[in-house]
mmCIF file of C-alpha atoms in Angstrom:
data_model
loop_
_atom_site.group_PDB
_atom_site.id
_atom_site.type_symbol
_atom_site.label_atom_id
_atom_site.label_comp_id
_atom_site.label_asym_id
_atom_site.label_seq_id
_atom_site.Cartn_x
_atom_site.Cartn_y
_atom_site.Cartn_z
ATOM 1 C CA MET L 1 3.099 -41.967 -25.155
ATOM 2 C CA LEU L 2 2.912 -38.171 -24.863
ATOM 3 C CA PHE L 3 6.155 -36.324 -25.579
ATOM 4 C CA ARG L 4 7.560 -33.092 -26.885
ATOM 5 C CA SER L 5 10.949 -32.490 -28.512
ATOM 6 C CA LEU L 6 13.349 -29.795 -27.363
ATOM 7 C CA THR L 7 14.746 -27.999 -30.405
ATOM 8 C CA GLY L 8 16.965 -25.038 -31.070
ATOM 9 C CA CYS L 9 19.003 -25.424 -27.887
ATOM 10 C CA PHE L 10 21.419 -28.145 -28.849
ATOM 11 C CA ASP L 11 23.504 -29.052 -31.875
ATOM 12 C CA THR L 12 22.595 -32.701 -31.398
ATOM 13 C CA GLU L 13 19.297 -34.465 -32.053
ATOM 14 C CA PRO L 14 16.509 -33.142 -29.821
ATOM 15 C CA ALA L 15 15.756 -35.330 -26.818
ATOM 16 C CA PRO L 16 12.148 -36.237 -26.070
ATOM 17 C CA VAL L 17 10.618 -35.016 -22.789
ATOM 18 C CA TYR L 18 7.982 -37.437 -21.505
ATOM 19 C CA LEU L 19 5.259 -35.295 -19.923
ATOM 20 C CA ASP L 20 3.236 -38.224 -18.634
ATOM 21 C CA MET L 21 6.145 -39.450 -16.494
ATOM 22 C CA ILE L 22 6.778 -36.346 -14.357
ATOM 23 C CA LYS L 23 7.655 -37.268 -10.799
ATOM 24 C CA TYR L 24 6.632 -34.762 -8.115
ATOM 25 C CA ASP L 25 8.637 -36.471 -5.391
ATOM 26 C CA SER L 26 11.904 -35.419 -7.005
ATOM 27 C CA PRO L 27 13.926 -32.861 -4.981
ATOM 28 C CA ALA L 28 13.838 -30.500 -7.983
ATOM 29 C CA SER L 29 10.105 -30.838 -8.761
ATOM 30 C CA ALA L 30 7.557 -28.576 -7.131
ATOM 31 C CA VAL L 31 4.273 -30.052 -5.973
ATOM 32 C CA PRO L 32 1.257 -28.985 -8.064
ATOM 33 C CA SER L 33 -0.415 -27.062 -5.220
ATOM 34 C CA LEU L 34 0.064 -26.011 -1.593
ATOM 35 C CA PRO L 35 -2.466 -24.501 0.817
ATOM 36 C CA LEU L 36 -2.626 -20.771 1.436
ATOM 37 C CA ARG L 37 -0.968 -19.645 4.684
ATOM 38 C CA VAL L 38 -2.895 -17.911 7.462
ATOM 39 C CA ILE L 39 -2.354 -16.140 10.771
ATOM 40 C CA TYR L 40 -4.800 -15.055 13.494
ATOM 41 C CA PRO L 41 -4.004 -11.515 14.718
ATOM 42 C CA THR L 42 -6.291 -9.683 17.135
ATOM 43 C CA PHE L 43 -8.532 -6.993 15.586
ATOM 44 C CA ALA L 44 -10.597 -6.394 18.752
ATOM 45 C CA GLU L 45 -11.261 -8.219 21.986
ATOM 46 C CA GLY L 46 -12.481 -11.687 21.000
ATOM 47 C CA VAL L 47 -12.049 -11.003 17.259
ATOM 48 C CA GLN L 48 -9.194 -13.048 15.790
ATOM 49 C CA PRO L 49 -10.283 -13.886 12.251
ATOM 50 C CA GLU L 50 -8.392 -16.143 9.891
ATOM 51 C CA CYS L 51 -6.184 -13.839 7.806
ATOM 52 C CA ILE L 52 -4.753 -14.982 4.490
ATOM 53 C CA LEU L 53 -1.266 -13.654 3.806
ATOM 54 C CA ASP L 54 -1.148 -12.267 0.261
ATOM 55 C CA GLY L 55 1.779 -10.017 -0.551
ATOM 56 C CA GLY L 56 0.473 -9.642 -4.100
ATOM 57 C CA THR L 57 -2.714 -7.833 -3.046
ATOM 58 C CA GLN L 58 -2.683 -4.029 -3.028
ATOM 59 C CA VAL L 59 -5.065 -3.563 -0.081
ATOM 60 C CA VAL L 60 -6.192 -5.135 3.181
ATOM 61 C CA VAL L 61 -9.720 -6.504 2.721
ATOM 62 C CA MET L 62 -12.205 -7.693 5.347
ATOM 63 C CA ARG L 63 -15.532 -9.429 4.929
ATOM 64 C CA LYS L 64 -18.634 -7.585 6.222
ATOM 65 C CA ASP L 65 -19.514 -10.117 8.957
ATOM 66 C CA VAL L 66 -16.062 -9.694 10.532
ATOM 67 C CA TRP L 67 -16.349 -5.889 10.340
ATOM 68 C CA GLU L 68 -19.714 -6.038 12.107
ATOM 69 C CA ARG L 69 -18.066 -7.886 15.020
ATOM 70 C CA LEU L 70 -15.441 -5.110 15.267
ATOM 71 C CA ARG L 71 -18.073 -2.430 15.806
ATOM 72 C CA ALA L 72 -15.672 -0.019 14.075
ATOM 73 C CA PRO L 73 -16.905 2.944 12.024
ATOM 74 C CA LEU L 74 -16.882 2.615 8.244
ATOM 75 C CA ILE L 75 -16.155 5.600 6.009
ATOM 76 C CA ALA L 76 -18.546 4.926 3.121
ATOM 77 C CA ASN L 77 -17.221 7.640 0.816
ATOM 78 C CA ARG L 78 -13.771 5.984 0.893
ATOM 79 C CA ALA L 79 -15.050 2.889 -0.960
ATOM 80 C CA MET L 80 -12.993 1.733 -3.911
ATOM 81 C CA SER L 81 -13.350 -0.490 -6.934
ATOM 82 C CA MET L 82 -11.297 -3.675 -6.611
ATOM 83 C CA GLU L 83 -10.229 -5.809 -9.557
ATOM 84 C CA SER L 84 -9.998 -9.554 -8.983
ATOM 85 C CA VAL L 85 -7.686 -12.024 -10.704
ATOM 86 C CA ASN L 86 -10.454 -12.985 -13.145
ATOM 87 C CA ALA L 87 -10.718 -9.310 -14.244
ATOM 88 C CA GLY L 88 -14.035 -8.812 -12.443
ATOM 89 C CA THR L 89 -14.537 -5.686 -10.350
ATOM 90 C CA THR L 90 -16.195 -5.254 -6.975
ATOM 91 C CA LEU L 91 -17.054 -2.028 -5.186
ATOM 92 C CA THR L 92 -16.120 -2.131 -1.511
ATOM 93 C CA MET L 93 -18.520 -0.871 1.163
ATOM 94 C CA GLY L 94 -15.977 1.607 2.483
ATOM 95 C CA LEU L 95 -12.877 1.980 4.639
ATOM 96 C CA VAL L 96 -12.153 1.244 8.279
ATOM 97 C CA GLU L 97 -9.449 3.799 8.943
ATOM 98 C CA ASN L 98 -6.419 3.340 11.210
ATOM 99 C CA HIS L 99 -7.729 0.188 12.861
ATOM 100 C CA PRO L 100 -5.353 -1.337 15.459
ATOM 101 C CA VAL L 101 -4.310 -4.907 14.724
ATOM 102 C CA LYS L 102 -2.161 -6.830 17.194
ATOM 103 C CA LEU L 103 0.140 -9.740 16.346
ATOM 104 C CA GLY L 104 1.976 -10.867 19.453
ATOM 105 C CA PRO L 105 3.544 -7.748 21.031
ATOM 106 C CA VAL L 106 3.321 -5.746 17.771
ATOM 107 C CA THR L 107 0.426 -3.359 17.093
ATOM 108 C CA VAL L 108 -0.036 -1.715 13.699
ATOM 109 C CA HIS L 109 -2.858 0.483 12.415
ATOM 110 C CA LEU L 110 -4.308 -0.729 9.121
ATOM 111 C CA GLN L 111 -6.558 0.826 6.498
ATOM 112 C CA ILE L 112 -9.127 -1.895 5.792
ATOM 113 C CA GLN L 113 -11.527 -2.068 2.857
ATOM 114 C CA VAL L 114 -14.758 -3.926 3.687
ATOM 115 C CA VAL L 115 -16.568 -6.131 1.169
ATOM 116 C CA ASP L 116 -20.037 -7.618 1.430
ATOM 117 C CA GLU L 117 -19.023 -11.135 0.389
ATOM 118 C CA ALA L 118 -15.678 -12.875 -0.083
ATOM 119 C CA PRO L 119 -14.246 -16.405 0.102
ATOM 120 C CA PHE L 120 -12.071 -15.280 3.033
ATOM 121 C CA LYS L 121 -12.447 -13.389 6.306
ATOM 122 C CA VAL L 122 -9.444 -11.058 5.974
ATOM 123 C CA LEU L 123 -6.859 -10.704 3.235
ATOM 124 C CA LEU L 124 -3.613 -9.135 4.466
ATOM 125 C CA GLY L 125 -2.061 -7.466 1.432
ATOM 126 C CA GLN L 126 0.841 -5.118 0.690
ATOM 127 C CA PRO L 127 -0.078 -2.469 3.324
ATOM 128 C CA PHE L 128 0.409 -5.109 6.063
ATOM 129 C CA PHE L 129 3.650 -6.381 4.478
ATOM 130 C CA ASN L 130 4.921 -2.804 4.128
ATOM 131 C CA ILE L 131 4.190 -1.515 7.654
ATOM 132 C CA THR L 132 5.637 -4.646 9.304
ATOM 133 C CA ASN L 133 8.509 -5.184 6.834
ATOM 134 C CA CYS L 134 7.059 -8.700 6.572
ATOM 135 C CA SER L 135 8.918 -11.478 4.831
ATOM 136 C CA GLU L 136 7.731 -15.033 4.337
ATOM 137 C CA ILE L 137 10.126 -17.916 4.860
ATOM 138 C CA SER L 138 9.183 -21.330 3.461
ATOM 139 C CA SER L 139 11.083 -24.540 4.014
ATOM 140 C CA THR L 140 10.883 -27.849 2.223
ATOM 141 C CA GLY L 141 8.383 -30.054 3.970
ATOM 142 C CA GLY L 142 5.755 -27.352 4.486
ATOM 143 C CA THR L 143 7.167 -25.256 7.329
ATOM 144 C CA HIS L 144 6.276 -21.607 6.753
ATOM 145 C CA VAL L 145 6.906 -18.616 9.017
ATOM 146 C CA ILE L 146 6.719 -14.867 8.695
ATOM 147 C CA GLN L 147 9.261 -12.434 10.053
ATOM 148 C CA ILE L 148 8.017 -8.963 10.913
ATOM 149 C CA ARG L 149 9.565 -5.888 12.515
ATOM 150 C CA ASP L 150 7.784 -3.751 15.068
ATOM 151 C CA PRO L 151 7.511 -0.405 13.238
ATOM 152 C CA LYS L 152 7.945 1.475 16.542
ATOM 153 C CA THR L 153 11.037 -0.307 17.886
ATOM 154 C CA GLY L 154 12.493 -2.197 14.915
ATOM 155 C CA THR L 155 12.486 -5.399 16.970
ATOM 156 C CA PRO L 156 12.209 -8.470 14.715
ATOM 157 C CA TYR L 157 9.733 -11.246 15.518
ATOM 158 C CA VAL L 158 9.087 -14.600 13.852
ATOM 159 C CA PHE L 159 5.615 -16.142 13.838
ATOM 160 C CA PRO L 160 4.499 -19.543 12.552
ATOM 161 C CA THR L 161 1.750 -19.643 9.973
ATOM 162 C CA GLU L 162 -0.829 -22.357 9.474
ATOM 163 C CA PRO L 163 -2.096 -23.951 6.297
ATOM 164 C CA ARG L 164 -5.580 -22.763 5.438
ATOM 165 C CA VAL L 165 -8.092 -25.554 5.809
ATOM 166 C CA ARG L 166 -11.170 -24.979 3.673
ATOM 167 C CA LYS L 167 -14.376 -25.940 5.393
ATOM 168 C CA THR L 168 -16.997 -27.527 3.188
ATOM 169 C CA PRO L 169 -20.439 -25.910 3.409
#
């Protein structure tokens, strides 16, 4: 049986912790994995791509095929080098500047870096969270919503999110 002893914390004999008996259905145990959360704002008429919410990302990133559907100009000399979580770097194609994005009654103008290939359509990072004062609210059982504020009026809105469902090729 696999176990590890806890030492240095107690004056008594260390108690074994049985790692092969962890129960994930306990109220105090997190599940090993949950799906990413997505929303579908409007970037242009008929263009509502799946957008992954990622408050840990420094930029808003869009895949090239989505950008082509926008028919928005790209400023090529505003490209940037992006570092991924595996320490790899990718040069973006450029920047779509001040692009209007509508979520319900709220419209914000985002600065969007475009990449040739990515495992997502749009990644909504810190610039989106900052301009909308976005906060994510998760509840036990999988319910997840975002609360945003209209930057023009300060009116708060709550929107449901959906779990991202990966499509197999």
